[in-house]
Coordinates of C-alpha atoms in Angstrom, one line a residue:
M703 CA 17.5 -9.8 -0.1
S704 CA 18.8 -6.6 1.4
D705 CA 19.5 -5.6 5.2
L706 CA 17.1 -2.8 6.3
S707 CA 19.9 -1.2 8.1
S708 CA 21.4 -0.5 4.3
I709 CA 18.2 1.5 3.2
I710 CA 18.0 3.6 5.7
I711 CA 18.6 7.2 5.4
R712 CA 18.9 9.4 8.4
Q713 CA 18.9 13.0 6.9
A714 CA 15.4 14.7 7.8
V715 CA 13.8 15.3 4.9
P716 CA 11.5 19.0 5.4
L717 CA 7.6 18.7 4.8
K718 CA 5.7 21.0 4.9
C719 CA 3.6 20.9 7.9
G720 CA 0.0 22.5 5.6
D721 CA 1.2 19.5 2.8
L722 CA 1.5 17.0 6.3
A723 CA -2.1 18.3 7.3
E724 CA -3.6 17.8 3.5
M725 CA -1.9 14.7 3.2
I726 CA -4.1 13.2 6.5
R727 CA -6.6 15.1 5.5
L728 CA -6.9 13.2 1.7
V729 CA -6.1 9.7 3.7
R730 CA -9.7 10.4 6.2
S731 CA -11.5 11.6 3.5
L732 CA -10.6 8.3 1.4
Y733 CA -11.7 6.0 4.3
R734 CA -15.2 8.2 4.5
L735 CA -15.8 7.4 0.7
S736 CA -15.4 3.7 1.2
R737 CA -17.6 3.5 4.5
M738 CA -20.3 5.3 2.1
P739 CA -23.0 2.7 0.8
E740 CA -23.5 4.7 -3.1
Y741 CA -20.0 4.4 -2.9
R742 CA -19.4 0.7 -2.4
S743 CA -22.3 -0.3 -4.2
A744 CA -21.0 1.6 -7.2
V745 CA -17.2 -0.1 -7.0
Q746 CA -18.6 -4.0 -6.3
S747 CA -20.5 -3.1 -9.8
E748 CA -16.9 -3.1 -11.6
A749 CA -14.9 -5.7 -8.8
P750 CA -14.4 -9.4 -9.1
P751 CA -16.2 -11.3 -7.0
V752 CA -14.3 -12.0 -4.7
A753 CA -14.6 -8.7 -3.9
G754 CA -17.9 -8.6 -3.0
F755 CA -17.5 -10.6 -0.1
D756 CA -17.3 -8.3 3.2
P757 CA -15.3 -9.8 5.8
G758 CA -16.4 -7.6 8.4
H759 CA -12.6 -6.0 8.7
D760 CA -10.5 -3.9 7.3
S761 CA -7.0 -3.2 6.0
V762 CA -3.9 -3.5 8.8
M763 CA -1.4 -1.1 6.5
M764 CA -2.5 0.9 4.5
G765 CA 0.2 2.8 2.8
Y766 CA -1.1 6.5 0.8
D767 CA 2.1 7.7 -2.0
F768 CA 2.4 11.1 -2.8
H769 CA 5.2 13.8 -4.8
V770 CA 4.8 17.5 -3.5
T771 CA 4.5 20.1 -6.0
E772 CA 4.1 23.8 -6.1
Q773 CA -0.2 23.4 -6.2
G774 CA 0.1 20.8 -2.7
P775 CA 0.6 16.9 -2.3
R776 CA -1.1 14.9 -5.4
L777 CA -1.6 11.3 -4.3
I778 CA 0.1 8.7 -7.1
E779 CA -0.5 5.4 -5.8
V780 CA -2.7 3.8 -2.4
N781 CA -1.5 0.6 -1.0
T782 CA -3.4 -2.4 0.4
N783 CA -0.5 -4.3 2.1
A784 CA 2.6 -1.3 2.6
G785 CA 5.8 -2.3 3.6
G786 CA 8.4 -0.2 5.0
I787 CA 7.1 1.2 8.6
L788 CA 9.4 -0.8 10.2
P789 CA 12.8 0.8 8.8
T790 CA 10.9 3.8 9.2
W791 CA 11.0 4.2 12.4
L792 CA 14.0 2.8 12.7
S793 CA 16.0 6.1 10.5
T794 CA 14.0 8.2 13.8
S795 CA 16.2 6.0 16.3
P796 CA 19.6 6.2 17.6
E797 CA 22.5 4.2 14.9
N798 CA 22.5 1.7 18.0
T799 CA 20.0 0.8 18.4
S800 CA 20.1 -2.0 15.3
E801 CA 21.7 -5.3 16.5
N802 CA 22.6 -7.4 12.6
G803 CA 20.4 -5.5 10.7
L804 CA 16.6 -4.9 11.6
N805 CA 15.9 -8.2 12.8
K806 CA 17.5 -7.7 16.7
W807 CA 15.4 -4.4 16.8
A808 CA 12.3 -3.5 18.2
P809 CA 10.1 -0.3 18.3
S810 CA 9.2 1.9 21.4
P811 CA 7.1 0.4 23.4
R812 CA 4.5 3.0 22.6
R813 CA 5.1 1.7 18.7
R814 CA 5.4 -1.3 19.8
N815 CA 1.6 -0.8 20.7
Q816 CA 0.6 1.1 18.5
L817 CA 1.5 -1.2 15.5
L818 CA 0.3 -4.8 17.8
G819 CA -3.0 -3.2 18.4
T820 CA -3.5 -3.0 14.5
F821 CA -3.6 -6.6 14.8
A822 CA -5.2 -7.3 17.3
E823 CA -8.5 -4.7 16.7
E824 CA -8.6 -6.8 12.8
F825 CA -8.7 -10.4 14.8
R826 CA -11.4 -8.7 17.4
R827 CA -13.4 -6.8 13.9
F828 CA -13.0 -10.7 12.4
R829 CA -14.2 -12.8 15.6
K830 CA -17.0 -10.1 16.2
G831 CA -14.6 -9.3 19.6
E832 CA -14.4 -13.1 20.5
I833 CA -10.8 -13.1 21.1
K834 CA -8.4 -10.4 21.8
K835 CA -5.2 -11.9 19.8
P836 CA -4.3 -15.0 17.4
R837 CA -2.3 -17.7 18.4
H838 CA -0.5 -18.1 14.8
I839 CA -0.1 -15.3 12.3
L840 CA 1.1 -16.5 8.6
I841 CA 3.2 -13.2 6.8
L842 CA 2.3 -14.2 3.5
D843 CA 4.5 -13.6 0.1
E844 CA 5.6 -14.9 -3.2
N845 CA 9.1 -16.8 -2.1
P846 CA 8.7 -14.5 0.3
P847 CA 14.1 -14.4 1.0
E848 CA 13.2 -13.1 -1.9
Q849 CA 11.0 -10.2 -1.5
F850 CA 13.3 -6.7 -0.8
L851 CA 12.0 -6.6 2.1
Y852 CA 12.6 -9.7 3.5
P853 CA 14.5 -8.0 6.9
E854 CA 10.8 -6.8 7.6
M855 CA 9.4 -9.8 7.6
Q856 CA 11.8 -11.2 9.8
A857 CA 11.2 -8.1 11.5
F858 CA 7.8 -8.7 12.4
A859 CA 8.2 -12.4 13.4
D860 CA 10.4 -11.5 16.2
L861 CA 7.2 -8.6 16.8
F862 CA 4.4 -11.4 17.3
E863 CA 6.7 -14.0 19.0
S864 CA 7.2 -11.5 21.8
W865 CA 3.8 -10.6 21.7
G866 CA 3.3 -14.8 22.3
V867 CA 1.6 -15.3 19.1
K868 CA 3.1 -17.7 16.7
A869 CA 4.8 -16.5 13.9
S870 CA 5.8 -18.0 10.6
I871 CA 6.6 -17.2 7.0
A872 CA 5.6 -18.4 3.6
D873 CA 4.9 -18.8 0.3
S874 CA 1.2 -19.1 -0.9
A875 CA 2.2 -22.1 -2.5
A876 CA 3.4 -24.0 1.6
L877 CA 0.1 -23.9 2.6
D878 CA -2.5 -26.4 3.2
A879 CA -6.1 -24.6 2.5
D880 CA -9.7 -25.2 2.0
E881 CA -13.0 -24.2 3.3
N882 CA -12.7 -25.4 6.9
G883 CA -9.3 -23.6 7.7
V884 CA -5.3 -23.4 6.5
C885 CA -2.6 -24.6 8.5
Y886 CA 0.8 -24.1 7.7
Q887 CA 2.9 -26.9 8.3
G888 CA 0.5 -28.8 10.4
E889 CA -0.4 -26.5 12.6
P890 CA -3.9 -24.2 12.4
V891 CA -3.9 -19.9 11.0
D892 CA -5.5 -17.5 12.3
L893 CA -4.3 -14.6 10.8
I894 CA -2.4 -14.4 7.4
Y895 CA -0.1 -10.7 7.7
N896 CA -0.9 -10.6 3.2
R897 CA 2.6 -9.4 1.5
H898 CA 1.5 -11.0 -1.3
C899 CA 0.0 -9.1 -4.8
D900 CA -2.4 -11.4 -6.1
F901 CA -4.8 -9.3 -4.4
Y902 CA -8.4 -10.9 -5.6
L903 CA -7.1 -14.5 -4.9
E904 CA -6.8 -15.1 -8.8
T905 CA -3.3 -17.3 -9.0
D906 CA -3.6 -21.2 -8.5
E907 CA -1.6 -20.7 -4.7
M908 CA -3.5 -18.4 -3.8
S909 CA -6.6 -19.5 -4.7
A910 CA -6.6 -22.1 -2.3
I911 CA -6.7 -19.4 0.0
L912 CA -10.5 -18.4 -1.1
A913 CA -12.5 -21.0 0.7
A914 CA -11.0 -20.4 4.4
Y915 CA -11.2 -16.2 3.8
R916 CA -14.9 -16.3 2.4
N917 CA -16.0 -19.8 4.3
R918 CA -14.3 -17.2 7.7
R919 CA -12.1 -19.6 9.4
V920 CA -8.7 -17.7 8.4
C921 CA -8.8 -13.8 8.7
L922 CA -7.1 -12.8 6.0
T923 CA -5.4 -8.6 5.9
P924 CA -5.5 -7.3 3.8
N925 CA -8.1 -9.0 1.7
P926 CA -9.4 -8.1 -1.2
F927 CA -12.4 -6.6 -0.1
T928 CA -11.1 -3.2 0.9
Y929 CA -8.4 -3.6 -2.0
A930 CA -11.0 -3.3 -4.3
L931 CA -12.0 -0.4 -2.9
L932 CA -8.8 1.6 -1.8
G933 CA -6.3 0.2 -3.4
D934 CA -7.2 -1.2 -7.0
K935 CA -6.0 1.3 -9.5
R936 CA -9.0 1.5 -11.0
R937 CA -10.6 3.9 -8.3
M938 CA -7.9 6.1 -9.1
V939 CA -9.9 6.6 -12.2
M940 CA -13.2 7.1 -10.5
W941 CA -11.8 10.0 -7.3
S942 CA -10.7 12.0 -10.7
E943 CA -13.7 12.0 -12.3
Y944 CA -16.4 14.8 -10.6
E945 CA -19.1 13.6 -11.6
R946 CA -18.9 9.7 -11.2
M947 CA -17.6 11.4 -7.6
K948 CA -20.5 13.2 -6.7
A949 CA -22.8 10.4 -7.7
V950 CA -21.7 8.4 -5.5
C951 CA -19.9 11.4 -2.6
A952 CA -22.9 12.0 -0.8
N953 CA -19.8 14.6 1.3
R954 CA -18.8 17.8 0.2
R955 CA -15.4 18.2 1.7
V956 CA -15.1 14.3 1.6
L957 CA -15.8 15.5 -2.1
E958 CA -13.3 18.6 -2.6
T959 CA -10.5 17.1 -0.6
V960 CA -10.5 13.9 -3.1
Q961 CA -10.7 15.5 -6.6
R962 CA -7.5 18.3 -4.7
Q963 CA -5.7 15.8 -4.7
V964 CA -6.0 13.2 -7.3
P965 CA -4.5 13.8 -10.8
Y966 CA -6.4 13.5 -13.8
S967 CA -6.7 9.9 -13.9
T968 CA -8.2 7.6 -17.1
L969 CA -7.1 3.5 -18.4
L970 CA -6.4 3.8 -21.2
S971 CA -8.7 2.2 -23.3
Q972 CA -10.9 4.7 -22.9
L973 CA -8.0 7.5 -23.5
G974 CA -7.4 6.0 -26.6
R975 CA -3.9 5.0 -28.2
D976 CA -3.7 7.4 -30.8
Q977 CA -4.5 10.4 -28.3
A978 CA -2.5 8.9 -25.4
W979 CA 0.4 8.7 -27.5
Q980 CA 0.1 12.7 -28.4
Q981 CA -0.5 13.5 -25.2
R982 CA 2.7 10.7 -23.9
K983 CA 5.3 13.7 -22.6
E984 CA 2.7 14.5 -19.8
L985 CA 1.6 11.6 -18.6
V986 CA 2.3 7.7 -17.0
F987 CA 1.9 4.3 -17.7
K988 CA 0.6 2.7 -15.4
P989 CA -1.0 -1.7 -14.8
V990 CA -3.2 -1.5 -13.0
S991 CA -2.7 -5.6 -11.0
R992 CA 1.1 -4.1 -10.3
F993 CA 2.9 -2.5 -7.1
G994 CA 6.2 -1.3 -6.6
S995 CA 6.8 -0.1 -9.3
R996 CA 7.4 -2.9 -12.2
G997 CA 5.5 -2.2 -15.0
V998 CA 5.2 1.7 -14.7
Y999 CA 6.4 4.1 -17.8
I1000 CA 6.8 7.8 -17.7
G1001 CA 5.8 9.3 -21.2
A1002 CA 8.3 11.2 -22.0
K1003 CA 10.4 7.7 -22.4
I1004 CA 8.4 4.4 -23.6
S1005 CA 9.4 4.0 -26.8
R1006 CA 6.3 3.6 -29.2
K1007 CA 7.1 0.0 -29.3
R1008 CA 6.7 -0.7 -25.6
F1009 CA 3.6 1.4 -26.1
A1010 CA 2.3 -0.9 -28.1
T1011 CA 2.6 -4.1 -25.9
L1012 CA 0.5 -1.6 -23.5
P1013 CA -2.8 -3.6 -22.9
D1014 CA -5.3 -1.1 -23.3
Q1015 CA -7.7 -2.8 -20.6
D1016 CA -5.2 -3.0 -18.2
T1017 CA -3.2 0.3 -18.0
L1018 CA -3.8 2.8 -16.2
A1019 CA -2.7 6.8 -18.1
Q1020 CA -2.6 9.0 -14.9
A1021 CA -1.1 12.9 -15.3
L1022 CA 2.3 13.1 -14.5
V1023 CA 3.3 14.6 -11.8
P1024 CA 7.4 14.9 -10.9
P1025 CA 8.9 14.4 -7.6
S1026 CA 10.7 16.8 -5.8
Q1027 CA 14.6 16.4 -6.0
L1028 CA 16.3 16.9 -2.8
T1029 CA 20.0 16.4 -2.7
L1030 CA 22.1 15.5 0.2
P1031 CA 25.0 16.8 2.0
G1032 CA 28.3 14.9 0.2
K1033 CA 26.3 14.1 -2.7
E1034 CA 26.8 15.3 -6.4
K1035 CA 23.2 14.2 -8.1
P1036 CA 20.0 14.5 -6.3
H1037 CA 17.7 12.0 -5.6
K1038 CA 14.3 12.1 -6.2
V1039 CA 11.7 11.9 -2.7
D1040 CA 7.7 10.9 -2.1
F1041 CA 6.1 10.9 1.0
R1042 CA 4.7 7.4 2.5
L1043 CA 2.0 7.7 4.9
F1044 CA 1.5 4.1 6.9
A1045 CA -2.6 4.6 7.7
Y1046 CA -4.8 1.9 9.6
R1047 CA -9.0 2.8 8.9
D1048 CA -8.4 6.2 9.4
R1049 CA -5.5 6.9 12.1
I1050 CA -2.6 7.4 10.8
L1051 CA 1.0 5.7 12.5
A1052 CA 4.4 6.6 10.8
V1053 CA 4.7 9.5 8.0
T1054 CA 8.3 9.0 6.0
A1055 CA 10.0 9.7 2.6
R1056 CA 10.6 7.6 0.4
L1057 CA 14.8 9.1 -1.3
Y1058 CA 15.6 7.5 -5.2
R1059 CA 16.4 7.4 -8.0
G1060 CA 15.4 6.4 -11.7
Q1061 CA 12.1 7.0 -12.9
V1062 CA 10.0 5.9 -11.1
T1063 CA 10.3 5.0 -6.7
N1064 CA 12.3 2.1 -6.9
M1065 CA 14.0 2.0 -3.3
S1066 CA 16.4 -1.2 -5.1
S1067 CA 17.8 1.4 -6.6
E1068 CA 21.6 2.1 -5.2
D1069 CA 21.6 4.9 -3.1
S1070 CA 17.7 4.8 -2.2
G1071 CA 16.1 4.2 1.4
F1072 CA 13.5 4.9 3.5
A1073 CA 14.1 8.9 5.5
P1074 CA 12.8 10.4 8.4
V1075 CA 11.0 13.4 7.7
T1076 CA 11.3 17.3 9.9
L1077 CA 8.2 19.4 9.5
T1078 CA 8.4 23.0 8.6

């Protein structure tokens, strides 16, 4: 577990206004795409049955990750349960704003209302406008105290409590759930803020929530429906293929924006192992069902033995887009940089730079952190 104040980098990272505008354009284009009937039909034909159930609401905290190239930004990944918005805001606040880490830090009234407003809107959509806010929010993850961003979960719990809403943090195994609802320590749960990476509720612990979710007895955000539309890495394959996109996207500007910013992506099974090995120096290999750079391999660095273990159907082969680099004052070696936009629906909540070392994004590596962005 990390104190989030230890992963705050207060050195601002420059970002061109035009590049940020292009990123925002893609976020909004993908949101519009996700609303198109032809696209939804195509996704549901490929996704598990659980993703066919539309709960009527969205994902409370989307994260869109970009590398910036000389030709402009390129989308690297979409997260439906993105963490880091609170340290992002903390990185732009005075240093004495934080007391004992992030747990005692509170965002400005404007940011607080903006963030709580997304949860209120999710619950309102779930209840079809009946209730403005939930009574009990559960922040869910696998063994939360061991998660790198556990202090952020604690800060969210404090934020919900200040809103007059009971807040709990728990592992899925600690829940009592069936078709009648979800309870934690004997108390009914109205909304689950899902930080767990079992996006399709396939593990035994998460499948217990499935009946309550499908019976509309709990608001689960993000949920399998939204994940299938935007977060599943298999969508990167569709977005990078012009003919498939042309068949499901009726808006020319949306089509052009997505095609411009999404790098070539395919499944290892489609590319073929022999061709993938020959082209490996131009590729990065990613598991389709994990996030946080776990199991990601840069093609130029992967061994033949490791390559042989990659599952054909569950490995994304994506064109390598090297991150930009920045040397911080007092540091000899440069940091690698990617940019994350936080969004709710088509509304941008925040933008951050993530600085790290190593082959792939790894926020737990030494000298890594969230940094403010300055526009140039």
